[in-house]
Amino acid sequence: MINKERIIKEFIELVSVPCPSKDEKQEAALLMEKLRSLGLEPEIDNLGEKIGGTCGNVWGYLKGTAKAPALFFEAHMDSVAPTTGTKVVRKDGVLYLDGTTTLGGDDKSGVAAILEEVRTIKEDNVPHGDI
């Protein structure tokens, strides 16, 4: 079952890492660590070198446990500047900014959702195809 508090905490952690376009190295390192902790073997491709960025795409693979269709989850790591020093304020169950940076929620919410889904599938032993 999706853990609402855990996904909110993870989202706040993800948006706290500076990650302007073509400079997502810190976010990639955090995601690599998170994917490893989930038992995946993540990799980073070399696209960063090709576009003049600090890292490539991060991806991980989770072997299926049942004969079922494969799933592919996708989100992006970068955010519109400024992203350094993001401070999230939680009020009445809603997340806001302190007004000094962008939130980066356009797809950090997607990253957090993917991590929570993989975590939930593993914790609840949900039979699944390759992810």
PDB file of C-alpha atoms in Angstrom:
ATOM      1  CA  MET A   1       0.000   0.000   0.000  1.00  0.00           C
ATOM      2  CA  ILE A   2       1.256   3.483  -0.866  1.00  0.00           C
ATOM      3  CA  ASN A   3       2.683   5.234   2.200  1.00  0.00           C
ATOM      4  CA  LYS A   4       1.557   8.875   1.927  1.00  0.00           C
ATOM      5  CA  GLU A   5       3.931  10.250   4.559  1.00  0.00           C
ATOM      6  CA  ARG A   6       6.905   8.429   3.079  1.00  0.00           C
ATOM      7  CA  ILE A   7       6.226   9.699  -0.450  1.00  0.00           C
ATOM      8  CA  ILE A   8       5.848  13.292   0.810  1.00  0.00           C
ATOM      9  CA  LYS A   9       9.100  13.032   2.759  1.00  0.00           C
ATOM     10  CA  GLU A  10      10.877  11.600  -0.274  1.00  0.00           C
ATOM     11  CA  PHE A  11       9.464  14.300  -2.560  1.00  0.00           C
ATOM     12  CA  ILE A  12      10.753  16.998  -0.192  1.00  0.00           C
ATOM     13  CA  GLU A  13      14.167  15.311  -0.162  1.00  0.00           C
ATOM     14  CA  LEU A  14      14.252  15.147  -3.969  1.00  0.00           C
ATOM     15  CA  VAL A  15      13.339  18.803  -4.489  1.00  0.00           C
ATOM     16  CA  SER A  16      15.963  19.907  -1.974  1.00  0.00           C
ATOM     17  CA  VAL A  17      18.762  18.816  -4.340  1.00  0.00           C
ATOM     18  CA  PRO A  18      19.861  21.457  -6.879  1.00  0.00           C
ATOM     19  CA  CYS A  19      19.222  20.117 -10.373  1.00  0.00           C
ATOM     20  CA  PRO A  20      19.097  22.680 -13.166  1.00  0.00           C
ATOM     21  CA  SER A  21      18.979  21.324 -16.715  1.00  0.00           C
ATOM     22  CA  LYS A  22      22.264  19.693 -17.789  1.00  0.00           C
ATOM     23  CA  ASP A  23      23.524  19.725 -14.184  1.00  0.00           C
ATOM     24  CA  GLU A  24      21.613  16.895 -12.518  1.00  0.00           C
ATOM     25  CA  LYS A  25      24.676  15.050 -11.178  1.00  0.00           C
ATOM     26  CA  GLN A  26      23.671  15.454  -7.508  1.00  0.00           C
ATOM     27  CA  GLU A  27      20.118  14.286  -8.166  1.00  0.00           C
ATOM     28  CA  ALA A  28      21.411  11.329 -10.187  1.00  0.00           C
ATOM     29  CA  ALA A  29      23.706  10.284  -7.323  1.00  0.00           C
ATOM     30  CA  LEU A  30      20.774  10.401  -4.900  1.00  0.00           C
ATOM     31  CA  LEU A  31      18.604   8.352  -7.254  1.00  0.00           C
ATOM     32  CA  MET A  32      21.352   5.779  -7.781  1.00  0.00           C
ATOM     33  CA  GLU A  33      21.573   5.349  -4.005  1.00  0.00           C
ATOM     34  CA  LYS A  34      17.795   5.037  -3.661  1.00  0.00           C
ATOM     35  CA  LEU A  35      17.506   2.512  -6.489  1.00  0.00           C
ATOM     36  CA  ARG A  36      20.322   0.403  -5.015  1.00  0.00           C
ATOM     37  CA  SER A  37      18.581   0.437  -1.630  1.00  0.00           C
ATOM     38  CA  LEU A  38      15.519  -1.006  -3.385  1.00  0.00           C
ATOM     39  CA  GLY A  39      17.587  -3.900  -4.723  1.00  0.00           C
ATOM     40  CA  LEU A  40      17.897  -2.617  -8.275  1.00  0.00           C
ATOM     41  CA  GLU A  41      21.117  -2.365 -10.234  1.00  0.00           C
ATOM     42  CA  PRO A  42      20.885   1.193 -11.570  1.00  0.00           C
ATOM     43  CA  GLU A  43      23.012   2.617 -14.359  1.00  0.00           C
ATOM     44  CA  ILE A  44      23.703   6.006 -15.868  1.00  0.00           C
ATOM     45  CA  ASP A  45      24.098   6.234 -19.624  1.00  0.00           C
ATOM     46  CA  ASN A  46      26.486   8.566 -21.441  1.00  0.00           C
ATOM     47  CA  LEU A  47      23.944  11.068 -22.766  1.00  0.00           C
ATOM     48  CA  GLY A  48      25.369  13.772 -20.496  1.00  0.00           C
ATOM     49  CA  GLU A  49      28.651  13.637 -22.400  1.00  0.00           C
ATOM     50  CA  LYS A  50      26.821  13.999 -25.697  1.00  0.00           C
ATOM     51  CA  ILE A  51      24.841  17.093 -24.651  1.00  0.00           C
ATOM     52  CA  GLY A  52      27.421  18.814 -22.450  1.00  0.00           C
ATOM     53  CA  GLY A  53      25.745  17.864 -19.190  1.00  0.00           C
ATOM     54  CA  THR A  54      27.070  16.559 -15.883  1.00  0.00           C
ATOM     55  CA  CYS A  55      25.317  13.179 -16.109  1.00  0.00           C
ATOM     56  CA  GLY A  56      23.195  11.015 -18.327  1.00  0.00           C
ATOM     57  CA  ASN A  57      19.914   9.246 -17.810  1.00  0.00           C
ATOM     58  CA  VAL A  58      19.478   7.112 -14.711  1.00  0.00           C
ATOM     59  CA  TRP A  59      17.676   3.842 -15.084  1.00  0.00           C
ATOM     60  CA  GLY A  60      17.164   0.717 -13.061  1.00  0.00           C
ATOM     61  CA  TYR A  61      15.832  -2.750 -13.707  1.00  0.00           C
ATOM     62  CA  LEU A  62      13.691  -4.922 -11.472  1.00  0.00           C
ATOM     63  CA  LYS A  63      13.366  -8.523 -12.633  1.00  0.00           C
ATOM     64  CA  GLY A  64       9.816  -9.775 -12.868  1.00  0.00           C
ATOM     65  CA  THR A  65       8.433 -12.281 -10.402  1.00  0.00           C
ATOM     66  CA  ALA A  66       5.528 -13.462 -12.562  1.00  0.00           C
ATOM     67  CA  LYS A  67       4.621 -13.948 -16.182  1.00  0.00           C
ATOM     68  CA  ALA A  68       3.129 -10.528 -16.820  1.00  0.00           C
ATOM     69  CA  PRO A  69       3.676  -7.590 -19.178  1.00  0.00           C
ATOM     70  CA  ALA A  70       6.750  -5.479 -18.576  1.00  0.00           C
ATOM     71  CA  LEU A  71       6.274  -1.999 -17.115  1.00  0.00           C
ATOM     72  CA  PHE A  72       8.281   1.132 -17.843  1.00  0.00           C
ATOM     73  CA  PHE A  73       8.135   4.117 -15.502  1.00  0.00           C
ATOM     74  CA  GLU A  74       9.649   7.412 -16.634  1.00  0.00           C
ATOM     75  CA  ALA A  75      10.274  10.839 -15.107  1.00  0.00           C
ATOM     76  CA  HIS A  76      12.908  13.546 -15.457  1.00  0.00           C
ATOM     77  CA  MET A  77      15.398  14.880 -12.919  1.00  0.00           C
ATOM     78  CA  ASP A  78      15.926  18.506 -13.896  1.00  0.00           C
ATOM     79  CA  SER A  79      13.992  21.553 -12.743  1.00  0.00           C
ATOM     80  CA  VAL A  80      13.634  25.143 -13.805  1.00  0.00           C
ATOM     81  CA  ALA A  81      16.159  27.394 -12.033  1.00  0.00           C
ATOM     82  CA  PRO A  82      16.586  28.531  -9.343  1.00  0.00           C
ATOM     83  CA  THR A  83      16.742  25.163  -7.586  1.00  0.00           C
ATOM     84  CA  THR A  84      19.458  25.728  -4.983  1.00  0.00           C
ATOM     85  CA  GLY A  85      18.202  26.045  -1.421  1.00  0.00           C
ATOM     86  CA  THR A  86      14.614  24.918  -2.014  1.00  0.00           C
ATOM     87  CA  LYS A  87      12.647  25.093   1.215  1.00  0.00           C
ATOM     88  CA  VAL A  88       9.282  23.352   1.276  1.00  0.00           C
ATOM     89  CA  VAL A  89       6.650  24.542   3.726  1.00  0.00           C
ATOM     90  CA  ARG A  90       3.859  22.162   4.688  1.00  0.00           C
ATOM     91  CA  LYS A  91       0.605  23.810   5.772  1.00  0.00           C
ATOM     92  CA  ASP A  92      -2.756  22.087   6.189  1.00  0.00           C
ATOM     93  CA  GLY A  93      -1.561  19.078   4.193  1.00  0.00           C
ATOM     94  CA  VAL A  94      -0.415  21.170   1.223  1.00  0.00           C
ATOM     95  CA  LEU A  95       3.191  21.726   0.165  1.00  0.00           C
ATOM     96  CA  TYR A  96       4.303  25.284  -0.606  1.00  0.00           C
ATOM     97  CA  LEU A  97       7.572  27.081  -1.202  1.00  0.00           C
ATOM     98  CA  ASP A  98       9.088  29.788   0.911  1.00  0.00           C
ATOM     99  CA  GLY A  99       9.179  31.918  -2.253  1.00  0.00           C
ATOM    100  CA  THR A 100      12.943  31.957  -2.896  1.00  0.00           C
ATOM    101  CA  THR A 101      13.187  29.122  -5.464  1.00  0.00           C
ATOM    102  CA  THR A 102      11.126  27.043  -7.835  1.00  0.00           C
ATOM    103  CA  LEU A 103       9.666  23.833  -6.445  1.00  0.00           C
ATOM    104  CA  GLY A 104      10.761  21.428  -9.154  1.00  0.00           C
ATOM    105  CA  GLY A 105       7.565  19.512  -8.576  1.00  0.00           C
ATOM    106  CA  ASP A 106       6.874  19.182 -12.292  1.00  0.00           C
ATOM    107  CA  ASP A 107       8.523  15.844 -12.245  1.00  0.00           C
ATOM    108  CA  LYS A 108      10.091  15.280  -8.862  1.00  0.00           C
ATOM    109  CA  SER A 109       6.567  14.211  -8.005  1.00  0.00           C
ATOM    110  CA  GLY A 110       6.918  11.632 -10.794  1.00  0.00           C
ATOM    111  CA  VAL A 111      10.284  10.448  -9.476  1.00  0.00           C
ATOM    112  CA  ALA A 112       8.884  10.142  -5.948  1.00  0.00           C
ATOM    113  CA  ALA A 113       5.860   8.233  -7.247  1.00  0.00           C
ATOM    114  CA  ILE A 114       8.048   5.778  -9.156  1.00  0.00           C
ATOM    115  CA  LEU A 115      10.250   5.117  -6.137  1.00  0.00           C
ATOM    116  CA  GLU A 116       7.194   4.614  -3.912  1.00  0.00           C
ATOM    117  CA  GLU A 117       5.568   2.266  -6.399  1.00  0.00           C
ATOM    118  CA  VAL A 118       8.658   0.064  -6.677  1.00  0.00           C
ATOM    119  CA  ARG A 119       9.028   0.108  -2.894  1.00  0.00           C
ATOM    120  CA  THR A 120       5.367  -0.869  -2.448  1.00  0.00           C
ATOM    121  CA  ILE A 121       5.556  -3.666  -5.023  1.00  0.00           C
ATOM    122  CA  LYS A 122       8.535  -5.130  -3.182  1.00  0.00           C
ATOM    123  CA  GLU A 123       7.140  -4.655   0.342  1.00  0.00           C
ATOM    124  CA  ASP A 124       3.740  -6.118  -0.530  1.00  0.00           C
ATOM    125  CA  ASN A 125       5.263  -8.921  -2.644  1.00  0.00           C
ATOM    126  CA  VAL A 126       3.086  -7.973  -5.613  1.00  0.00           C
ATOM    127  CA  PRO A 127       3.668 -10.365  -8.513  1.00  0.00           C
ATOM    128  CA  HIS A 128       4.923  -8.358 -11.494  1.00  0.00           C
ATOM    129  CA  GLY A 129       6.599  -8.559 -14.854  1.00  0.00           C
ATOM    130  CA  ASP A 130       9.932  -6.876 -15.535  1.00  0.00           C
ATOM    131  CA  ILE A 131      10.028  -3.237 -14.483  1.00  0.00           C
TER     132      ILE A 131
END
